[in-house]
Short mmCIF file of C-alpha atoms in Angstrom, two decimals:
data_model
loop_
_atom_site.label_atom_id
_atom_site.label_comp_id
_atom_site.label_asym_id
_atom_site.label_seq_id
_atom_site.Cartn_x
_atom_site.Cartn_y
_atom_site.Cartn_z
CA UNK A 1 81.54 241.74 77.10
CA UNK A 2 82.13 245.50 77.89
CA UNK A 3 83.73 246.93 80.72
CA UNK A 4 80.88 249.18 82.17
CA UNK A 5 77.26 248.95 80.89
CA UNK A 6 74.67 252.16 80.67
CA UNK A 7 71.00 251.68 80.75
CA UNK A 8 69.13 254.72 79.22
CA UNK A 9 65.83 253.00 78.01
CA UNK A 10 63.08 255.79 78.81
CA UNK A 11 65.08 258.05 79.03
CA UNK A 12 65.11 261.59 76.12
CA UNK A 13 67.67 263.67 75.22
CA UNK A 14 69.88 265.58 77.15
CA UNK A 15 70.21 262.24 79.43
CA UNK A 16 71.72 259.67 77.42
CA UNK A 17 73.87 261.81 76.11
CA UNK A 18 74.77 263.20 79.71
CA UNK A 19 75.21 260.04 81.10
CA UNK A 20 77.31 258.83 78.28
CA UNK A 21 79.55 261.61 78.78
CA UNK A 22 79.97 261.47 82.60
CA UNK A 23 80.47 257.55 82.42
CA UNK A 24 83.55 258.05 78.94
CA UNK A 25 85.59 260.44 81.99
CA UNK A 26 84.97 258.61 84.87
CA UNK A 27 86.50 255.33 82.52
CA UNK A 28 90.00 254.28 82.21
CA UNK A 29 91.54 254.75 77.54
CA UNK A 30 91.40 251.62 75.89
CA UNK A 31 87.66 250.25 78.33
CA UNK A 32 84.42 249.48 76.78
CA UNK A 33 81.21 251.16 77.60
CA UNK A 34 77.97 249.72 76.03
CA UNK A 35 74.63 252.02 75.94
CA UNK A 36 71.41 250.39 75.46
CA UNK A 37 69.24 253.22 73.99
CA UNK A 38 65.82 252.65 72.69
CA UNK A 39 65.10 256.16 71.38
CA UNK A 40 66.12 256.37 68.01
CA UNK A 41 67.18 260.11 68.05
CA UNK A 42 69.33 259.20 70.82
CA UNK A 43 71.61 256.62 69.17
CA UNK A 44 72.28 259.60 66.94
CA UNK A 45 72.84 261.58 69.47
CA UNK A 46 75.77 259.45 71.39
CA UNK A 47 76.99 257.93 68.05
CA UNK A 48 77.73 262.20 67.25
CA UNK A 49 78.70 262.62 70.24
CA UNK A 50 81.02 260.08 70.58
CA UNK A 51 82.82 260.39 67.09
CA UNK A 52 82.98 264.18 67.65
CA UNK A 53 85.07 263.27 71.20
CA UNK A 54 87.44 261.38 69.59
CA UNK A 55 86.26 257.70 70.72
CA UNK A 56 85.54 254.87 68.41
CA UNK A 57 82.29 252.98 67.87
CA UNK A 58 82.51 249.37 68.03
CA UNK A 59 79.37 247.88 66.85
CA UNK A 60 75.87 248.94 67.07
CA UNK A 61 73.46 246.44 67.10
CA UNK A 62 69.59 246.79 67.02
CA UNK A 63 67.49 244.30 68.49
CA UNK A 64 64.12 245.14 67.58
CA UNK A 65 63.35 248.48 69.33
CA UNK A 66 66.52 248.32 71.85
CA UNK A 67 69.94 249.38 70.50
CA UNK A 68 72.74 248.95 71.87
CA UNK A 69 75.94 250.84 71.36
CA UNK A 70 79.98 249.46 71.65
CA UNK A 71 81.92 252.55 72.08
CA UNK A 72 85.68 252.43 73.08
CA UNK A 73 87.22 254.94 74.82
CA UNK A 74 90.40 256.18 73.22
CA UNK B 1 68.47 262.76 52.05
CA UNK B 2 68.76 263.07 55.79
CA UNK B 3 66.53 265.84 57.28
CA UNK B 4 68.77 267.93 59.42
CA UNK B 5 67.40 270.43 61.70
CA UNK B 6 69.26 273.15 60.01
CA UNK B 7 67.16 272.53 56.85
CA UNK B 8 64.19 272.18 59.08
CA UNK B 9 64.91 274.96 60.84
CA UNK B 10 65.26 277.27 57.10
CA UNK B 11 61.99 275.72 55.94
CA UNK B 12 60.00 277.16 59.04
CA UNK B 13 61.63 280.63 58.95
CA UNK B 14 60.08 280.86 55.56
CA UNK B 15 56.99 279.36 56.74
CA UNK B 16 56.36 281.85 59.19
CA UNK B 17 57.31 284.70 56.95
CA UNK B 18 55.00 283.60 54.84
CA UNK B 19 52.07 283.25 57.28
CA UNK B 20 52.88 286.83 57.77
CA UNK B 21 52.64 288.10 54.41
CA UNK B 22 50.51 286.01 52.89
CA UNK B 23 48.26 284.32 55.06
CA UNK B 24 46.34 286.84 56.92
CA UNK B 25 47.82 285.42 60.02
CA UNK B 26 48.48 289.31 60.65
CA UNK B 27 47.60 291.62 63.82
CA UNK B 28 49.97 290.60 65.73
CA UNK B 29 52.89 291.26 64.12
CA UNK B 30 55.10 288.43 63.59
CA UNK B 31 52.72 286.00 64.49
CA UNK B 32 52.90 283.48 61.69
CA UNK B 33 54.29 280.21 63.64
CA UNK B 34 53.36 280.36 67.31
CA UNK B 35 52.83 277.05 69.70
CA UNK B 36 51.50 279.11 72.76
CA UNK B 37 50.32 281.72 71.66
CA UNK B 38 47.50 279.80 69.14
CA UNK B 39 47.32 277.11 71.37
CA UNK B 40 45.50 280.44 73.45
CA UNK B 41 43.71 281.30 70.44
CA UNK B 42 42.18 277.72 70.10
CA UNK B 43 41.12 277.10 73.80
CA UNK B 44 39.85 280.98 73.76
CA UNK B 45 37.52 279.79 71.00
CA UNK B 46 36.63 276.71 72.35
CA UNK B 47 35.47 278.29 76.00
CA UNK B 48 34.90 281.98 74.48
CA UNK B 49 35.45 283.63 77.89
CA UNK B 50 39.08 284.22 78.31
CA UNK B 51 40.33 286.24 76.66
CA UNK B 52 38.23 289.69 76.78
CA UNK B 53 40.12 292.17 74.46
CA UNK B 54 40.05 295.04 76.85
CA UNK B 55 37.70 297.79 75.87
CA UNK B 56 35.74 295.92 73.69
CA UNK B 57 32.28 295.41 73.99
CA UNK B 58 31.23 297.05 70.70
CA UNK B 59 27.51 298.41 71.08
CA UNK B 60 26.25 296.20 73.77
CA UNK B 61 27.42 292.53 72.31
CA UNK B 62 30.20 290.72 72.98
CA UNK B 63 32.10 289.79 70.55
CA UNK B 64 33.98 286.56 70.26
CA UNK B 65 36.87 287.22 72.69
CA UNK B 66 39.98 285.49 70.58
CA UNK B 67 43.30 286.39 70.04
CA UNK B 68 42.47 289.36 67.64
CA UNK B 69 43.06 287.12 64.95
CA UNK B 70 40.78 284.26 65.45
CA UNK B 71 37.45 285.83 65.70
CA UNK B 72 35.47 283.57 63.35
CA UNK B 73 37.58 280.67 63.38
CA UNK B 74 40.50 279.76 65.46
CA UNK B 75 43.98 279.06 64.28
CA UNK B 76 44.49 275.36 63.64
CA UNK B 77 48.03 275.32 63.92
CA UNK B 78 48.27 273.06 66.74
CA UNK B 79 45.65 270.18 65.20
CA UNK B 80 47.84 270.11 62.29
CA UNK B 81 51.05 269.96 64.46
CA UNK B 82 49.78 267.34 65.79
CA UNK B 83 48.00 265.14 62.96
CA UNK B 84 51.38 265.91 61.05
CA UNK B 85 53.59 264.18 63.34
CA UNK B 86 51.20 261.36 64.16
CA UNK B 87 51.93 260.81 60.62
CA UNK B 88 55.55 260.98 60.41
CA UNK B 89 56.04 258.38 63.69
CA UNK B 90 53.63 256.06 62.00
CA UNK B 91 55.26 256.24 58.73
CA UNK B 92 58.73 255.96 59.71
CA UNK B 93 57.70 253.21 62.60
CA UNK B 94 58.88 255.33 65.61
CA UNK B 95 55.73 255.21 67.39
CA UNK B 96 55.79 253.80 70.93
CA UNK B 97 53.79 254.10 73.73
CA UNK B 98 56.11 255.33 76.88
CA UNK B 99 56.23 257.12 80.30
CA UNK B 100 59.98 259.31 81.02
CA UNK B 101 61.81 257.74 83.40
CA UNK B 102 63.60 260.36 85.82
CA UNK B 103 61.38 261.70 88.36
CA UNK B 104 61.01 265.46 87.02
CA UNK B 105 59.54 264.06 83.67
CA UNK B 106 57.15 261.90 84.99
CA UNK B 107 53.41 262.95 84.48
CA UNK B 108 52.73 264.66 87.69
CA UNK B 109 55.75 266.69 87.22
CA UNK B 110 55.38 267.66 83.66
CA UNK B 111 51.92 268.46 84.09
CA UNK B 112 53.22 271.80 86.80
CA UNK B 113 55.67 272.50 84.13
CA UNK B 114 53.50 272.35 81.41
CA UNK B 115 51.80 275.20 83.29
CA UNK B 116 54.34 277.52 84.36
CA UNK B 117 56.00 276.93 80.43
CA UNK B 118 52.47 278.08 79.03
CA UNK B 119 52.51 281.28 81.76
CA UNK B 120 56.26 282.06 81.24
CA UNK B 121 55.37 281.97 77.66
CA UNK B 122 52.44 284.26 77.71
CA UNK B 123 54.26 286.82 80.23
CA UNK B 124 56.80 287.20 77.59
CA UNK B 125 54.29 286.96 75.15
CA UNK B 126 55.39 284.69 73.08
CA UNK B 127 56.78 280.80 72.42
CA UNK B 128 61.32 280.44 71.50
CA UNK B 129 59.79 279.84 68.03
CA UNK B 130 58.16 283.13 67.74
CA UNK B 131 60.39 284.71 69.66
CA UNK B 132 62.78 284.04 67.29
CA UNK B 133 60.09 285.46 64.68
CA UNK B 134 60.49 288.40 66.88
CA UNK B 135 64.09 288.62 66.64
CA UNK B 136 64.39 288.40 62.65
CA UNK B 137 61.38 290.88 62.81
CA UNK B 138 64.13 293.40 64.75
CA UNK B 139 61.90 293.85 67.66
CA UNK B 140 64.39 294.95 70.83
CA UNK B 141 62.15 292.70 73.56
CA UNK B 142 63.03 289.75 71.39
CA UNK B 143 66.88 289.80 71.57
CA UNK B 144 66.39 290.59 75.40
CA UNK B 145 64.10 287.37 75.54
CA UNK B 146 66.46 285.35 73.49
CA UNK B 147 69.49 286.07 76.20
CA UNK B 148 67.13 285.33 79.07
CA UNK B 149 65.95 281.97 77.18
CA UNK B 150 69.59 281.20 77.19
CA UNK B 151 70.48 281.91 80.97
CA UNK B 152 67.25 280.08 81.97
CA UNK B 153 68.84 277.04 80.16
CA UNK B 154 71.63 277.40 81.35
CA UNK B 155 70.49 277.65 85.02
CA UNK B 156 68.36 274.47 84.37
CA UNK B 157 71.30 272.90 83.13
CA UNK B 158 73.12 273.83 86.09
CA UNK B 159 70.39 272.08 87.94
CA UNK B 160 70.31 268.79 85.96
CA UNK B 161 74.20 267.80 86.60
CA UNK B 162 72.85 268.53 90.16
CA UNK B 163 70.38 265.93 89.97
CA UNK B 164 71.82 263.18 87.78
CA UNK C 1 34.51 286.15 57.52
CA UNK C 2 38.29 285.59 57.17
CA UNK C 3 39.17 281.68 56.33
CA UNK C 4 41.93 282.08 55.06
CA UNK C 5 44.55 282.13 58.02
CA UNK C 6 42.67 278.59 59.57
CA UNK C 7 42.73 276.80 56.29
CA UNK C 8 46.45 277.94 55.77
CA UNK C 9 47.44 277.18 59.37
CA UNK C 10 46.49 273.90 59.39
CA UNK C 11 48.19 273.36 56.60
CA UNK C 12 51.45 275.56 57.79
CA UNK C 13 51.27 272.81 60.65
CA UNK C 14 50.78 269.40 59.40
CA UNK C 15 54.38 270.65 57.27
CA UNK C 16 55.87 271.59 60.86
CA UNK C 17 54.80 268.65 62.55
CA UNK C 18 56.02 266.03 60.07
CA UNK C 19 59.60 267.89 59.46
CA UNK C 20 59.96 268.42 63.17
CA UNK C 21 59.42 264.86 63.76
CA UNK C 22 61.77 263.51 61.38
CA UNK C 23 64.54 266.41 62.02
CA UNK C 24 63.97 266.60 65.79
CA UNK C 25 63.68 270.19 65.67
CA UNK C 26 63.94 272.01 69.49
CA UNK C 27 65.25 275.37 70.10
CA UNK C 28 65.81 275.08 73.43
CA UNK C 29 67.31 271.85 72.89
CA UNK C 30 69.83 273.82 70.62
CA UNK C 31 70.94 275.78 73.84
CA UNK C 32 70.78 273.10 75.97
CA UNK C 33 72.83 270.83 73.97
CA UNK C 34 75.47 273.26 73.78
CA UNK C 35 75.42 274.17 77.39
CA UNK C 36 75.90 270.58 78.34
CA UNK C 37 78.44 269.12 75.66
CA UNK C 38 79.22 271.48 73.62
CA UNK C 39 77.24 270.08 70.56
CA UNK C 40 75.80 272.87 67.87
CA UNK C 41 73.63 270.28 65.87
CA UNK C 42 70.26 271.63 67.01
CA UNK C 43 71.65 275.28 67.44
CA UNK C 44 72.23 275.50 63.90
CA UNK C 45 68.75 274.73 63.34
CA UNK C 46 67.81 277.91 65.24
CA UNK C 47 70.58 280.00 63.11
CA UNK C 48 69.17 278.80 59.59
CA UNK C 49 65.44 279.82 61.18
CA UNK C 50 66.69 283.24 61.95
CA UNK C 51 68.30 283.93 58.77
CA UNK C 52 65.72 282.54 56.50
CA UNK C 53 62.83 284.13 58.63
CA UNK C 54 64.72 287.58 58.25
CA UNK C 55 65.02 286.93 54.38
CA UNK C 56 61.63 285.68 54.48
CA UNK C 57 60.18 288.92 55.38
CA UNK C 58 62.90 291.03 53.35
CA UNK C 59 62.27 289.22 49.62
CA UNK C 60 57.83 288.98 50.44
CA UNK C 61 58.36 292.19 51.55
CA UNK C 62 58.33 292.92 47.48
CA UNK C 63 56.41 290.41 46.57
CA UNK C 64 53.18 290.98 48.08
CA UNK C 65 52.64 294.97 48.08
CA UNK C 66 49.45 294.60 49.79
CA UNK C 67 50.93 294.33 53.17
CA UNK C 68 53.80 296.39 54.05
CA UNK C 69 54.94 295.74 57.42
CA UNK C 70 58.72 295.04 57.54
CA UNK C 71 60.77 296.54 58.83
CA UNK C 72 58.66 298.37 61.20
CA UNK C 73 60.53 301.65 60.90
CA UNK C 74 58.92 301.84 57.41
CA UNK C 75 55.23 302.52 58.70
CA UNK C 76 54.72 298.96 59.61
CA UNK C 77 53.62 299.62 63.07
CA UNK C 78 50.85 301.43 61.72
CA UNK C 79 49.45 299.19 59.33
CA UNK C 80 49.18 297.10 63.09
CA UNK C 81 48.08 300.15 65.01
CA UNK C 82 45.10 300.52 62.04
CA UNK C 83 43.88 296.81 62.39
CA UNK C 84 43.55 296.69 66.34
CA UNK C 85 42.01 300.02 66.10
CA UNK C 86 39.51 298.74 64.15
CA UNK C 87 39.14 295.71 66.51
CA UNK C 88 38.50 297.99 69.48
CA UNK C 89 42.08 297.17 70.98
CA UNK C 90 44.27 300.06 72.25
CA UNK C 91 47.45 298.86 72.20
CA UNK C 92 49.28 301.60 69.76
CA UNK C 93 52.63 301.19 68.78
CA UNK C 94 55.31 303.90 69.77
CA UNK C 95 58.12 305.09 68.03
CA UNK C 96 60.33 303.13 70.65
CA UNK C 97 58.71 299.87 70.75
CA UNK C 98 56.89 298.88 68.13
CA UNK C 99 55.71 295.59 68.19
CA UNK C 100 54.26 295.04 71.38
CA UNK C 101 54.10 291.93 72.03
CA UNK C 102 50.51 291.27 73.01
CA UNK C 103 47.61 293.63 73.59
CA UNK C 104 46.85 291.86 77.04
CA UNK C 105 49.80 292.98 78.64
CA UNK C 106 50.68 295.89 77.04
CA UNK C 107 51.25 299.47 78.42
CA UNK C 108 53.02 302.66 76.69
CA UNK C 109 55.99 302.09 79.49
CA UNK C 110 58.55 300.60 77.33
CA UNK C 111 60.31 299.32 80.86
CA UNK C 112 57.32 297.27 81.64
CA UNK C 113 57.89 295.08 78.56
CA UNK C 114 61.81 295.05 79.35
CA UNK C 115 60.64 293.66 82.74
CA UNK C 116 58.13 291.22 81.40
CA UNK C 117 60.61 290.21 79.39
CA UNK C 118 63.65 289.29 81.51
CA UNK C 119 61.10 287.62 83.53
CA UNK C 120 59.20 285.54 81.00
CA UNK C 121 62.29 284.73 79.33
CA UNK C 122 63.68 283.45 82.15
CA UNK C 123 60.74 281.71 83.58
CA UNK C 124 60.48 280.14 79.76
CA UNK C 125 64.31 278.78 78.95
CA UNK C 126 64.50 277.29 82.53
CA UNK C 127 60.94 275.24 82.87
CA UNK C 128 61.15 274.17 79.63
CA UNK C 129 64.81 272.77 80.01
CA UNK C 130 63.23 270.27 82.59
CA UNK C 131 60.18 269.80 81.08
CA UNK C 132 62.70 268.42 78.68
CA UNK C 133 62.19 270.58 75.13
CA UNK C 134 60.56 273.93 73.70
CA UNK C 135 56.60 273.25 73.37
CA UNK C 136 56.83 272.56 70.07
CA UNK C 137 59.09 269.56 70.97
CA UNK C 138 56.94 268.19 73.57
CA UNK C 139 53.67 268.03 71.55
CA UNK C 140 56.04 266.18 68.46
CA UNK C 141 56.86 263.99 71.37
CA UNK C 142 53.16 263.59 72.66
CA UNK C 143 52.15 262.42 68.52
CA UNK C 144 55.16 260.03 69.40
CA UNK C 145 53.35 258.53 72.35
CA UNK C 146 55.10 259.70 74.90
CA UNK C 147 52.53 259.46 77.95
CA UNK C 148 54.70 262.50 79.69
CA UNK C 149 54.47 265.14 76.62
CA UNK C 150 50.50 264.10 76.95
CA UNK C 151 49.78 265.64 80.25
CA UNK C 152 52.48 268.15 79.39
CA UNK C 153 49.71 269.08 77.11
CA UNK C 154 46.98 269.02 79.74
CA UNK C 155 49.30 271.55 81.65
CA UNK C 156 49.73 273.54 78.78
CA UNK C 157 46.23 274.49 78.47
CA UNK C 158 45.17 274.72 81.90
CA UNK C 159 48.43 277.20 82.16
CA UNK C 160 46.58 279.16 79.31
CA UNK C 161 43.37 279.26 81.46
CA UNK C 162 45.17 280.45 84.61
CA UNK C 163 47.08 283.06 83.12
CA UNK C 164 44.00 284.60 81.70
CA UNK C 165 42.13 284.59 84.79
CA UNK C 166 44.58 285.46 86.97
CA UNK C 167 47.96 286.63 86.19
CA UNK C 168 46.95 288.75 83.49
CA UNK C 169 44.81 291.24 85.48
CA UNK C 170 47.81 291.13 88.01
CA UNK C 171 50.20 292.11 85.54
CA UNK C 172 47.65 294.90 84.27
CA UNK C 173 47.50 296.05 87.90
CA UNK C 174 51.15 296.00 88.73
CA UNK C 175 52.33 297.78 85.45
CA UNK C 176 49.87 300.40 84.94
#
């Protein structure tokens, strides 16, 4: 189970990706943060995002229209 | 292969080049790919009172007030806009019903800012698109317009780490 | 009776509205993107429109001699100043500013379109930040279903209404 969780159904880009960002500082290296997206330009958006930061990706799993996003801060 | 904005963004700089040069889409110059501005055109031809060209009432009738393009017919850009992405989201299964979240995007609010985007637009006289037109046309209002565009988002950035 | 440009447009935007839908094309979201984390996927977008616009106009320039009207220091604000003319319009193009930018608002003070400018530009990138995307974005978003983008839409053309009714004849009044 990951360490913090991030809800950004409904919500379009810049938010997610805002959100993601705020909640990677605020969280401790080696912690897990799962985003549950459900916009698919959006789990682009944090997967770049992430990748570009220097964080790993976990998993990804898509549940119908809902994905959700393991990343782990480095 | 993946369709990147940047080969997007190539494909409708030729586009409106070509609307330009080819497509009689011409008295305004550098007019080929506009959102506002023929969104103007379209309602001016649907209501017809508008948009009076100023000083023209050519021997006693009035002609069709339009953007001085669309005088017969308007310019359809923003049906096919439309119908084109309908498409896309239905073909590639990302259609879904939805209301924004946050409190600024939810209909009451984007319905003011639809407004004031729509008169900011025509003030400047133009949409970013065809401002950017503007600026690979080498008009001098354009670049100004492109560095306001960029403090305005940069102010309204500003204001969204305020509010999230 | 010129069908041409409606027949083309249409056309010209069922191509924009499917590529912008599948790239997720927004200029402002190319600024905004950057401002906030420093990410240049959407900017380049806006860089490869400028360039191939400019090389657009440059290479039909010589391909279609009928209409010569780039770059505008080569008589192309004429060919302009011709066709309003012969719509009635006055808005003439000077030697300093040549492409006005729209006959409603336009006046032979070349600081009054500086002005309406700075302001409109403004006024544009900032509304349209938190709207949440450039226009063209929001009506991609609106074919997506987005119930928001929708009465963006409304807003858009009710802004259209308002500015011709009102703003416009304040603008001609403060500027001339």
């Amino acid at each position: 189970m990951a360490d913090v969780t991030l809800d950004v159904c409904d919500e379009v880009c810049p938010l997610p990706v805002m959100k993601t960002d705020e909640a990677l500082a605020k969280m401790k290296s080696g912690e897990t943060l799962e985003v549950i997206v459900d916009y698919p330009p959006s789990k682009e958006n944090v997967r770049r995002l992430v990748t570009s930061k220097g964080h790993e990706v976990l998993n990804i799993i898509e549940e119908g229209e809902i994905v959700r996003l393991l990343i782990k801060k480095a | 292969m993946r369709m990147t904005p940047a080969i997007a963004g190539g494909i409708f700089g030729l586009l409106g080049a070509a609307g330009q040069a080819f497509f009689h889409v011409i008295p305004p110059p550098a007019y080929g790919i506009c959102i506002a501005c023929h969104m103007r055109d379209l309602v001016n031809w649907i209501a017809a009172h508008i948009y009076p060209i100023y000083g023209l009432k050519a021997g006693g009738a009035l002609i069709i007030p339009g953007g001085p393009v669309s005088y017969n017919f308007p310019l359809l850009t923003i049906v096919g806009i439309l119908i084109g992405a309908v498409i896309a989201a239905r073909v590639n299964k990302e259609f879904k019903w939805k209301v924004m979240r946050v409190w600024w995007q939810r209909p009451w609010a984007e319905f003011f800012l639809g407004m004031l985007v729509m008169i900011s637009a025509l003030t400047f006289g133009g949409c970013p698109i065809r401002t950017a037109l503007k600026a690979a046309y080498l008009d001098i209002t354009a670049f100004i317009g492109l560095i306001m565009i960029a403090v305005g988002v940069f102010a309204g950035c500003q204001v969204l780490r305020k509010l999230t | 009776m010129d069908l041409l440009p409606p027949i083309a447009t249409i056309f010209l935007g069922l191509i924009m509205g499917y590529l912008g839908q599948r790239a997720r094309m927004c200029f402002i979201g190319g600024v905004r993107d950057y401002c906030l984390v420093k990410d240049t996927y959407l900017l380049k977008g806006l860089f490869s429109f400028i360039v191939c616009a400019l090389a657009g106009f440059i290479i039909f320039q010589f391909v279609s001699p009928a209409i010569k009207t780039f770059p505008w220091f080569l008589d192309g604000g004429a060919v302009f100043a011709k066709k309003w003319a012969a719509m009635g319009v006055t808005a003439v193009p000077s030697l300093i500013l040549p492409v006005p930018g729209d006959p409603i608002t336009w006046s032979p003070k070349v600081g009054a379109h500086i002005i309406l400018a700075i302001l409109g530009g403004f006024g544009l990138g900032f509304f349209s930040c938190m709207a949440g995307g450039c226009p063209f974005r929001q009506h991609v978003m609106a074919a997506e279903g987005s119930k928001s983008a929708i009465v963006y839409l409304v807003g858009f053309v009710l802004g259209a209404i308002l500015f011709h009714r009102f703003v416009a004849p304040f603008i001609k009044a403060v500027l001339a």
